[in-house]
JSON list of C-alpha atoms in Angstrom, two decimals:
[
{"chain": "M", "resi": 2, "resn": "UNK", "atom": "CA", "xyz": [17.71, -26.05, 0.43]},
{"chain": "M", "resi": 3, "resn": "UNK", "atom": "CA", "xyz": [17.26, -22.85, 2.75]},
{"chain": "M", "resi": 4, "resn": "UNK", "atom": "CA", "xyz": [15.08, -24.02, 6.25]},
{"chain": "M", "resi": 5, "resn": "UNK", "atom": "CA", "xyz": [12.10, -21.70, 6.10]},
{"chain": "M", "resi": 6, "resn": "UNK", "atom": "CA", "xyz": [13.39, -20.16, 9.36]},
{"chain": "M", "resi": 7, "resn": "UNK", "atom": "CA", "xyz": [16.50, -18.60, 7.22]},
{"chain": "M", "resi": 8, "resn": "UNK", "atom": "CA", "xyz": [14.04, -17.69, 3.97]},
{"chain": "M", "resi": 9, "resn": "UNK", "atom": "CA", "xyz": [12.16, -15.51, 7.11]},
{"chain": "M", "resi": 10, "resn": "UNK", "atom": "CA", "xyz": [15.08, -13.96, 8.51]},
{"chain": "M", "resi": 11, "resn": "UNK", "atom": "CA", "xyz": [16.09, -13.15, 4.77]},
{"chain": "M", "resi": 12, "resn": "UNK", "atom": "CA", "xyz": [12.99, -11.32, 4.39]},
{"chain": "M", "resi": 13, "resn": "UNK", "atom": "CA", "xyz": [13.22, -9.48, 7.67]},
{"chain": "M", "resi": 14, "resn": "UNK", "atom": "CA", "xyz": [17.26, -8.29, 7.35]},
{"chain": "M", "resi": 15, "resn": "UNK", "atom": "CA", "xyz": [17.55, -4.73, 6.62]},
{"chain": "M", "resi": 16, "resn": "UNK", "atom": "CA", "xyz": [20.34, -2.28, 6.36]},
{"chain": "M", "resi": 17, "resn": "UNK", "atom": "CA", "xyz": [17.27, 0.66, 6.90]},
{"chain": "M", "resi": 18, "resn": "UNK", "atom": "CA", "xyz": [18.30, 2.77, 8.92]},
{"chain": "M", "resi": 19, "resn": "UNK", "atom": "CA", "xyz": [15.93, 2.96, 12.41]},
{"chain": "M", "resi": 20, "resn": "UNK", "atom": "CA", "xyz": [14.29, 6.09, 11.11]},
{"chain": "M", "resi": 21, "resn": "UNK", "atom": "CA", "xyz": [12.45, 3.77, 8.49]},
{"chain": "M", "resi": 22, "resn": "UNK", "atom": "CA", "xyz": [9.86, 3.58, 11.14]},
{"chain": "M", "resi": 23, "resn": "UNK", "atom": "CA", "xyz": [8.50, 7.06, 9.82]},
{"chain": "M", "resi": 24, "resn": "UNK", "atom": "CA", "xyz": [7.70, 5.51, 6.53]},
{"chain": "M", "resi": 25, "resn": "UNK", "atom": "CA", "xyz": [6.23, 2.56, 7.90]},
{"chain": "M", "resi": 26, "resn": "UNK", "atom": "CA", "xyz": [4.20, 4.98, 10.08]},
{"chain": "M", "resi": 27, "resn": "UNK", "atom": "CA", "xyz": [3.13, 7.45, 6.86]},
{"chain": "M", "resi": 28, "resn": "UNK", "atom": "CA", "xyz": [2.66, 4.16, 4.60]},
{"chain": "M", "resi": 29, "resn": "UNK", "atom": "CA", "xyz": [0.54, 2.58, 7.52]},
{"chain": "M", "resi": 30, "resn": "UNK", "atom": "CA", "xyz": [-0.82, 4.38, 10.32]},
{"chain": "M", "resi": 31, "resn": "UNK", "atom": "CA", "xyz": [-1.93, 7.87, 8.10]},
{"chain": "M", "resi": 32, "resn": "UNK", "atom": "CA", "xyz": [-2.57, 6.02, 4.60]},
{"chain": "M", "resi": 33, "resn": "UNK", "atom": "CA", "xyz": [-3.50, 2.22, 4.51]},
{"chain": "M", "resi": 34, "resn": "UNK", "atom": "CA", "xyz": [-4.82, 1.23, 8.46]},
{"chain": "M", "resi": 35, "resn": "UNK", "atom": "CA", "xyz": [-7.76, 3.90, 8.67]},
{"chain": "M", "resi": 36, "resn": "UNK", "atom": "CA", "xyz": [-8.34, 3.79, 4.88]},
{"chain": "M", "resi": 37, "resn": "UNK", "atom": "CA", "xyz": [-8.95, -0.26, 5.26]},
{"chain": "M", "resi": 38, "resn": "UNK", "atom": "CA", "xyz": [-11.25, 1.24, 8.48]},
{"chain": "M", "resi": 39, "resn": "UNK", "atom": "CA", "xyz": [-13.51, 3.18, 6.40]},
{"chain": "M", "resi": 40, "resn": "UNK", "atom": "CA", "xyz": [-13.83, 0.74, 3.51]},
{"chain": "M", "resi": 41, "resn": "UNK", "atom": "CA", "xyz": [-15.48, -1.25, 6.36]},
{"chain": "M", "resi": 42, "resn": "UNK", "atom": "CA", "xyz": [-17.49, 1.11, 7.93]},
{"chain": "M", "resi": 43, "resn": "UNK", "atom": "CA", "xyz": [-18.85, 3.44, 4.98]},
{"chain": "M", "resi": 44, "resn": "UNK", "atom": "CA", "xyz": [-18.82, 0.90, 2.22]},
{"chain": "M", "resi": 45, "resn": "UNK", "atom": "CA", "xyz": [-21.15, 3.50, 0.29]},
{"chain": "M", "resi": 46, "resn": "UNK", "atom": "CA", "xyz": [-18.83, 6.28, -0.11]},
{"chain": "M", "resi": 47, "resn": "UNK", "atom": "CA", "xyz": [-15.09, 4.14, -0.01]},
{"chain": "M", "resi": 48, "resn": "UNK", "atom": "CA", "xyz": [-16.03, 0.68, -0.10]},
{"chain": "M", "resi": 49, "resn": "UNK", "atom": "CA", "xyz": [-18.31, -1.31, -2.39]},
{"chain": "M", "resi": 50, "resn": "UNK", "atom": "CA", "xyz": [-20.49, 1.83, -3.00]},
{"chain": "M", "resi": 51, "resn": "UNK", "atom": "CA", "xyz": [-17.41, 3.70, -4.47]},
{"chain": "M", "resi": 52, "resn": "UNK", "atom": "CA", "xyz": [-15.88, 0.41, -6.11]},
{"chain": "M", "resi": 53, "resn": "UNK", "atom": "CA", "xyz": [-18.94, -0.13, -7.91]},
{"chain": "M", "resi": 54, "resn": "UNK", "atom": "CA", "xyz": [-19.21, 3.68, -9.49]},
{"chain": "M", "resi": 55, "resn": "UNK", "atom": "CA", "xyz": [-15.53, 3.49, -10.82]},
{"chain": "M", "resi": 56, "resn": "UNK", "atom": "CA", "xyz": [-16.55, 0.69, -12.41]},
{"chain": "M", "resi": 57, "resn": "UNK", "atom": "CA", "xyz": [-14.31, -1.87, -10.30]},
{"chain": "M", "resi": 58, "resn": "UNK", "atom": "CA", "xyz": [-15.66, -5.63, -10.91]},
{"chain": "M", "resi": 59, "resn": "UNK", "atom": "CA", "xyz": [-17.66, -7.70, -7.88]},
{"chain": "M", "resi": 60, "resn": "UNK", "atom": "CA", "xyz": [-17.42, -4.25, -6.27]},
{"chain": "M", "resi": 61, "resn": "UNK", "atom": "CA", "xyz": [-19.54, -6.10, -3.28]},
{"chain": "M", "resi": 62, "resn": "UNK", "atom": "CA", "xyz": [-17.00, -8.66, -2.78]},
{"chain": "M", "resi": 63, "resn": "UNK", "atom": "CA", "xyz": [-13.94, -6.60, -3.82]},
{"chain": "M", "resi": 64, "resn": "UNK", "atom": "CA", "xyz": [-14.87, -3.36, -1.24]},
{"chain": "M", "resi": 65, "resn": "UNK", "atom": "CA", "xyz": [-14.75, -5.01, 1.50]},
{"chain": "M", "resi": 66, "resn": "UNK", "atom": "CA", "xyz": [-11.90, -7.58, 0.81]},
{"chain": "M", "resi": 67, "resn": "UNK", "atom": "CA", "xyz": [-9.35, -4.73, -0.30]},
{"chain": "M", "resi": 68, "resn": "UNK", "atom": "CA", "xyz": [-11.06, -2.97, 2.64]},
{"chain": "M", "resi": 69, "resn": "UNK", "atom": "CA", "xyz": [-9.74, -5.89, 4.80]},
{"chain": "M", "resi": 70, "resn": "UNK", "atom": "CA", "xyz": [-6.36, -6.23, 3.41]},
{"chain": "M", "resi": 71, "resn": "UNK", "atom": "CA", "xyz": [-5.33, -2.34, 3.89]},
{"chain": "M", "resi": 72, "resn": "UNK", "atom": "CA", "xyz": [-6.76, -2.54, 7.71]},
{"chain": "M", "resi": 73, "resn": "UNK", "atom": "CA", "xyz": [-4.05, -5.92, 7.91]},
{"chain": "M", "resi": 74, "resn": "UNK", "atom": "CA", "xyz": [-1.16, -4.89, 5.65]},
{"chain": "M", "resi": 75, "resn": "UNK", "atom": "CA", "xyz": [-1.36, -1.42, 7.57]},
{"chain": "M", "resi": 76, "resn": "UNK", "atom": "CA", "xyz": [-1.09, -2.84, 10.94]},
{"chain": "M", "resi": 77, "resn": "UNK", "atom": "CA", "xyz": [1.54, -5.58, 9.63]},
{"chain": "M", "resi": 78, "resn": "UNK", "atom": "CA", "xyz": [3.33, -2.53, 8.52]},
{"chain": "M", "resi": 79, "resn": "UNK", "atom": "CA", "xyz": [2.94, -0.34, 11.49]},
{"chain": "M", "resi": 80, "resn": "UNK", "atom": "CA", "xyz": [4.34, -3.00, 13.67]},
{"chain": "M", "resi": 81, "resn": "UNK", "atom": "CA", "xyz": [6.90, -3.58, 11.01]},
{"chain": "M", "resi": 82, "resn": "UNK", "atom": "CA", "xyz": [6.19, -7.61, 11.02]},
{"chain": "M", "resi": 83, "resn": "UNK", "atom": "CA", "xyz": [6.47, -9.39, 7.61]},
{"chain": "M", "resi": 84, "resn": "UNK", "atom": "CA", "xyz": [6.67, -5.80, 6.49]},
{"chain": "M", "resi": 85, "resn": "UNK", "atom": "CA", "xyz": [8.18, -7.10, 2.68]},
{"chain": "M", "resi": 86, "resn": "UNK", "atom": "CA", "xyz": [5.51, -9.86, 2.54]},
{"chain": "M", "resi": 87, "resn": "UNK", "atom": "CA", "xyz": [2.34, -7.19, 3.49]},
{"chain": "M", "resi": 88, "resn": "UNK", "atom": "CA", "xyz": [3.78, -4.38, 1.12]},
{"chain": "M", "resi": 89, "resn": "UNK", "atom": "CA", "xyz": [2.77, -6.67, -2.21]},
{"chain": "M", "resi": 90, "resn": "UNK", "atom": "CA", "xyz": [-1.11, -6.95, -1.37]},
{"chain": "M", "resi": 91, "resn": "UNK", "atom": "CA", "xyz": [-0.08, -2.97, -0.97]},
{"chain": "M", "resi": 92, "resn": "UNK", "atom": "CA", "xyz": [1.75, -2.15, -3.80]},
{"chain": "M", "resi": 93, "resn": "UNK", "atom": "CA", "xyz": [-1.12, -4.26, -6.29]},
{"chain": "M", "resi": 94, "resn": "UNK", "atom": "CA", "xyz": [-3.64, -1.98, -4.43]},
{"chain": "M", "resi": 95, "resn": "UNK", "atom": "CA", "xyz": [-2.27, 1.17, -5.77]},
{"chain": "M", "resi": 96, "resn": "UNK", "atom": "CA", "xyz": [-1.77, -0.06, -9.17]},
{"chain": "M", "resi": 97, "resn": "UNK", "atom": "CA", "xyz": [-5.20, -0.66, -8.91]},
{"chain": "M", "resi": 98, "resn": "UNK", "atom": "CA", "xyz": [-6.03, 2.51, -7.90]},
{"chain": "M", "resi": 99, "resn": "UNK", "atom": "CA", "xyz": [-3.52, 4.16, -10.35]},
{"chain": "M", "resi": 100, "resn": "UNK", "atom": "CA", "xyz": [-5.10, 2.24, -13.81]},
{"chain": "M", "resi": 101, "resn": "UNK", "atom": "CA", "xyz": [-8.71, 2.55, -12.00]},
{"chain": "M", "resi": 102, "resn": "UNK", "atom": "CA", "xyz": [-9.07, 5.90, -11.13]},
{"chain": "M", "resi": 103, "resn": "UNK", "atom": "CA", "xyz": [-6.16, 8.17, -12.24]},
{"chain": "M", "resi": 104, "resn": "UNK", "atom": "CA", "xyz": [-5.74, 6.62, -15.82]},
{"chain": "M", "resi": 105, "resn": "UNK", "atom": "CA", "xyz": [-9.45, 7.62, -16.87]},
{"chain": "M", "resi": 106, "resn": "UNK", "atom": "CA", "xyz": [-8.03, 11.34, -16.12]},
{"chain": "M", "resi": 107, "resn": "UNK", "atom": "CA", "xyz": [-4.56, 11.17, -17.51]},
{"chain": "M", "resi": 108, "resn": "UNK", "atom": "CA", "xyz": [-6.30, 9.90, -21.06]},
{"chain": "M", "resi": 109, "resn": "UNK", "atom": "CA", "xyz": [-9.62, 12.03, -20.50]},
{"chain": "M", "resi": 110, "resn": "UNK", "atom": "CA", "xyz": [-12.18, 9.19, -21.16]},
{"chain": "M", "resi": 111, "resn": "UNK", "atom": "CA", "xyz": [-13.10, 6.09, -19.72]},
{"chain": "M", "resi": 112, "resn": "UNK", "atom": "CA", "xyz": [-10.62, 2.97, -19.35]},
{"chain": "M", "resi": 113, "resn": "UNK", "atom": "CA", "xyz": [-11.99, -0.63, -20.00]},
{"chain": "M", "resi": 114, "resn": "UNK", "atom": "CA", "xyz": [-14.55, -0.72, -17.49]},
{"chain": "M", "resi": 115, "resn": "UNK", "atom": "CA", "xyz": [-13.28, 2.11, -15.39]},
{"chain": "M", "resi": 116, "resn": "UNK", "atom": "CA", "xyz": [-15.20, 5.27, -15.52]},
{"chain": "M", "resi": 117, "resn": "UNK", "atom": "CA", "xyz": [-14.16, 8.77, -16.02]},
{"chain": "M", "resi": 118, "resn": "UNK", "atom": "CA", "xyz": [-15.16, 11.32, -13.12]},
{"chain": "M", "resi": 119, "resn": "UNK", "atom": "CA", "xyz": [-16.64, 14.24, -13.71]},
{"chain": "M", "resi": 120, "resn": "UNK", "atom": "CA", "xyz": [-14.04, 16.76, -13.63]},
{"chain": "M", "resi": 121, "resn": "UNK", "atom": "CA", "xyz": [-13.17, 20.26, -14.36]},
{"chain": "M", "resi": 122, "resn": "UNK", "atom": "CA", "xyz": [-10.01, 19.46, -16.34]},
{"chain": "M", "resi": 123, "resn": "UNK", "atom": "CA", "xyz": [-8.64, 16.16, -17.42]},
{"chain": "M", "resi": 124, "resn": "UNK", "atom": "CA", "xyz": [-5.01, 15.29, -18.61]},
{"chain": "M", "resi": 125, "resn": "UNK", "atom": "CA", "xyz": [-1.51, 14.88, -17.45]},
{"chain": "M", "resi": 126, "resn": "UNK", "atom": "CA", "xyz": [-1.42, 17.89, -14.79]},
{"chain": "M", "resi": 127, "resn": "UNK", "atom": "CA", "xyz": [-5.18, 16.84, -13.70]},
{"chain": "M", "resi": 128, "resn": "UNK", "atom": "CA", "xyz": [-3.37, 12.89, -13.48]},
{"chain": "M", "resi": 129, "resn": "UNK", "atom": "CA", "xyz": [-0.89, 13.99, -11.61]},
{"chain": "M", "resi": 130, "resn": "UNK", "atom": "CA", "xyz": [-2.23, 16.31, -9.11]},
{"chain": "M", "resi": 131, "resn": "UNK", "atom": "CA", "xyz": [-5.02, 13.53, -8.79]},
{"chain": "M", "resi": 132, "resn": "UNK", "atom": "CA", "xyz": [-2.36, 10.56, -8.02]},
{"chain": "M", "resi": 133, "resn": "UNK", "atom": "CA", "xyz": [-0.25, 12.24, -5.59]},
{"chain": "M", "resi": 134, "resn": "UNK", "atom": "CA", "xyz": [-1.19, 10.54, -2.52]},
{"chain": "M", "resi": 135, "resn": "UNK", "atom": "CA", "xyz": [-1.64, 7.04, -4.55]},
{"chain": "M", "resi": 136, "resn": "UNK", "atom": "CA", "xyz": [1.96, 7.96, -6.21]},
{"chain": "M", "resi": 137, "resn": "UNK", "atom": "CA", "xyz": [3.70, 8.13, -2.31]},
{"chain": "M", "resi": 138, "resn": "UNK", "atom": "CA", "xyz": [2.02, 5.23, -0.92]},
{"chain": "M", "resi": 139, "resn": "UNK", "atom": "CA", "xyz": [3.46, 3.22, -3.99]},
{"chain": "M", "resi": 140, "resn": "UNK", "atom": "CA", "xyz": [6.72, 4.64, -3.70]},
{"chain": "M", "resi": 141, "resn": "UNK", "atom": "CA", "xyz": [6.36, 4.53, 0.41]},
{"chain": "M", "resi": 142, "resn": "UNK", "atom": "CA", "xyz": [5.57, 0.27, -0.60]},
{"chain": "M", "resi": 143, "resn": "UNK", "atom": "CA", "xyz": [8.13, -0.21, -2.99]},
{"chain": "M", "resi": 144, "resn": "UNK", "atom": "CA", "xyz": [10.67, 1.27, -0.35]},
{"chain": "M", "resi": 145, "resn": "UNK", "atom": "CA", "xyz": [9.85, -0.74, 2.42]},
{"chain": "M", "resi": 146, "resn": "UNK", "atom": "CA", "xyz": [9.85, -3.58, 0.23]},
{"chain": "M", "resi": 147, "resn": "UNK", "atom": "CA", "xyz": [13.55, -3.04, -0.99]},
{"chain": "M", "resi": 148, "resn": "UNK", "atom": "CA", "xyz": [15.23, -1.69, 2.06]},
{"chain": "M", "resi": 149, "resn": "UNK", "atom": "CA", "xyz": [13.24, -4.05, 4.73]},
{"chain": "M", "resi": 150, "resn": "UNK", "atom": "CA", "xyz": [11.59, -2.66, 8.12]},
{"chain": "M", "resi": 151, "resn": "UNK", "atom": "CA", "xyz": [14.89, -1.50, 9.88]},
{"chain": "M", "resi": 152, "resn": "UNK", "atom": "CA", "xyz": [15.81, -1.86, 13.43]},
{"chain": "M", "resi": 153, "resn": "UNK", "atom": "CA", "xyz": [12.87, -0.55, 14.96]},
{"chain": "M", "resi": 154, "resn": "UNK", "atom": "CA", "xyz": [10.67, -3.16, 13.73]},
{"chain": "M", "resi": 155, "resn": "UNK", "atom": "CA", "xyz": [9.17, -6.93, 14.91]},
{"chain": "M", "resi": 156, "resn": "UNK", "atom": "CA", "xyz": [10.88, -8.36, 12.06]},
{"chain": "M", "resi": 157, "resn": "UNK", "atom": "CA", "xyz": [14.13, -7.34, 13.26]},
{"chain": "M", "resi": 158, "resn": "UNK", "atom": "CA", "xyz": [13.48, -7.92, 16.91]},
{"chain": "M", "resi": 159, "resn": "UNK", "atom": "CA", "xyz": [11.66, -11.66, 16.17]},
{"chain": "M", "resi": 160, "resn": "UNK", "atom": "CA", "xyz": [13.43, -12.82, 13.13]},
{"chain": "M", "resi": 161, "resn": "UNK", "atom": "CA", "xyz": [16.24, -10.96, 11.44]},
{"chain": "M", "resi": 162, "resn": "UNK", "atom": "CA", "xyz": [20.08, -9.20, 12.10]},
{"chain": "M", "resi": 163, "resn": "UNK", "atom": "CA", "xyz": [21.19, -6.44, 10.57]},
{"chain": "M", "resi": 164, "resn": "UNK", "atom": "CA", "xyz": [22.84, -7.61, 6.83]},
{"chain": "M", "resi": 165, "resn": "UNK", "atom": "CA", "xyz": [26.61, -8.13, 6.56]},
{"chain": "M", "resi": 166, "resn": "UNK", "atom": "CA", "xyz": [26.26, -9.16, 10.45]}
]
């Protein structure tokens, strides 16, 4: 059996290359740190408020929790420490996002509980231009959780090597 100390280090080797710190700075510091910000502090318009209008369950309780995990998962990310581990809260966050908000537009009426918005067009082009910026951050996640932080990171400097070394 592997000592938790080697399971860590497993999580934090990367072969990235040391330039992986600008995704962890687009997925974090521009996308998921300020966006878990102002979940907290205009829960009207992003958090619970917004929740609540897509048609999100427990938007009350759910607003301010995913508003709570982007603010920590960002930071975790920024710092690149337990970057793998806080890209999964991340990467169930945009599916969220995808099948809450961006599905109602792709099929042009409501989804399950989900509302449609009131749009000008609806569709696959509408979709897509809609989920752009949810469509990086997943792909930004699902990066960072293959490759690992790279050498510019906590993980690195606290727990891991550099694989093959």
């Amino acid at each position: 059996m592997k000592s938790p100390m080697t399971m860590r280090s497993r999580w934090a080797e990367s072969n990235a290359s040391p330039w992986t710190i600008l995704i962890r700075l687009a997925v974090g510091l521009v996308v998921f740190f300020p966006e878990g910000i102002q979940k907290l502090i205009f829960p009207d318009i992003l958090g619970a408020g917004r929740f609540a209008k897509i048609g999100i369950p427990r938007a009350e309780i759910m607003g301010p929790f995913v508003g709570v995990v982007e603010l920590v998962c960002g930071a975790l990310i920024i710092l690149g420490l337990f970057t793998r581990w806080a890209t999964i809260p991340l990467i169930v966050t945009m599916i969220v996002a995808l099948v809450s908000t961006k599905l109602p537009i792709l099929l042009g009426e409501g989804f399950g509980p989900f509302s449609l918005p009131d749009f000008k067009r609806y569709g696959f082009w509408s979709a897509q231009h809609e989920s752009r910026a949810d469509l990086t951050m997943l792909l930004g996640c699902l990066y960072l959780l293959i490759v690992g932080p790279g050498d510019w990171s906590l993980d690195r400097r606290w727990f891991g090597r550099r694989a093959g070394h």
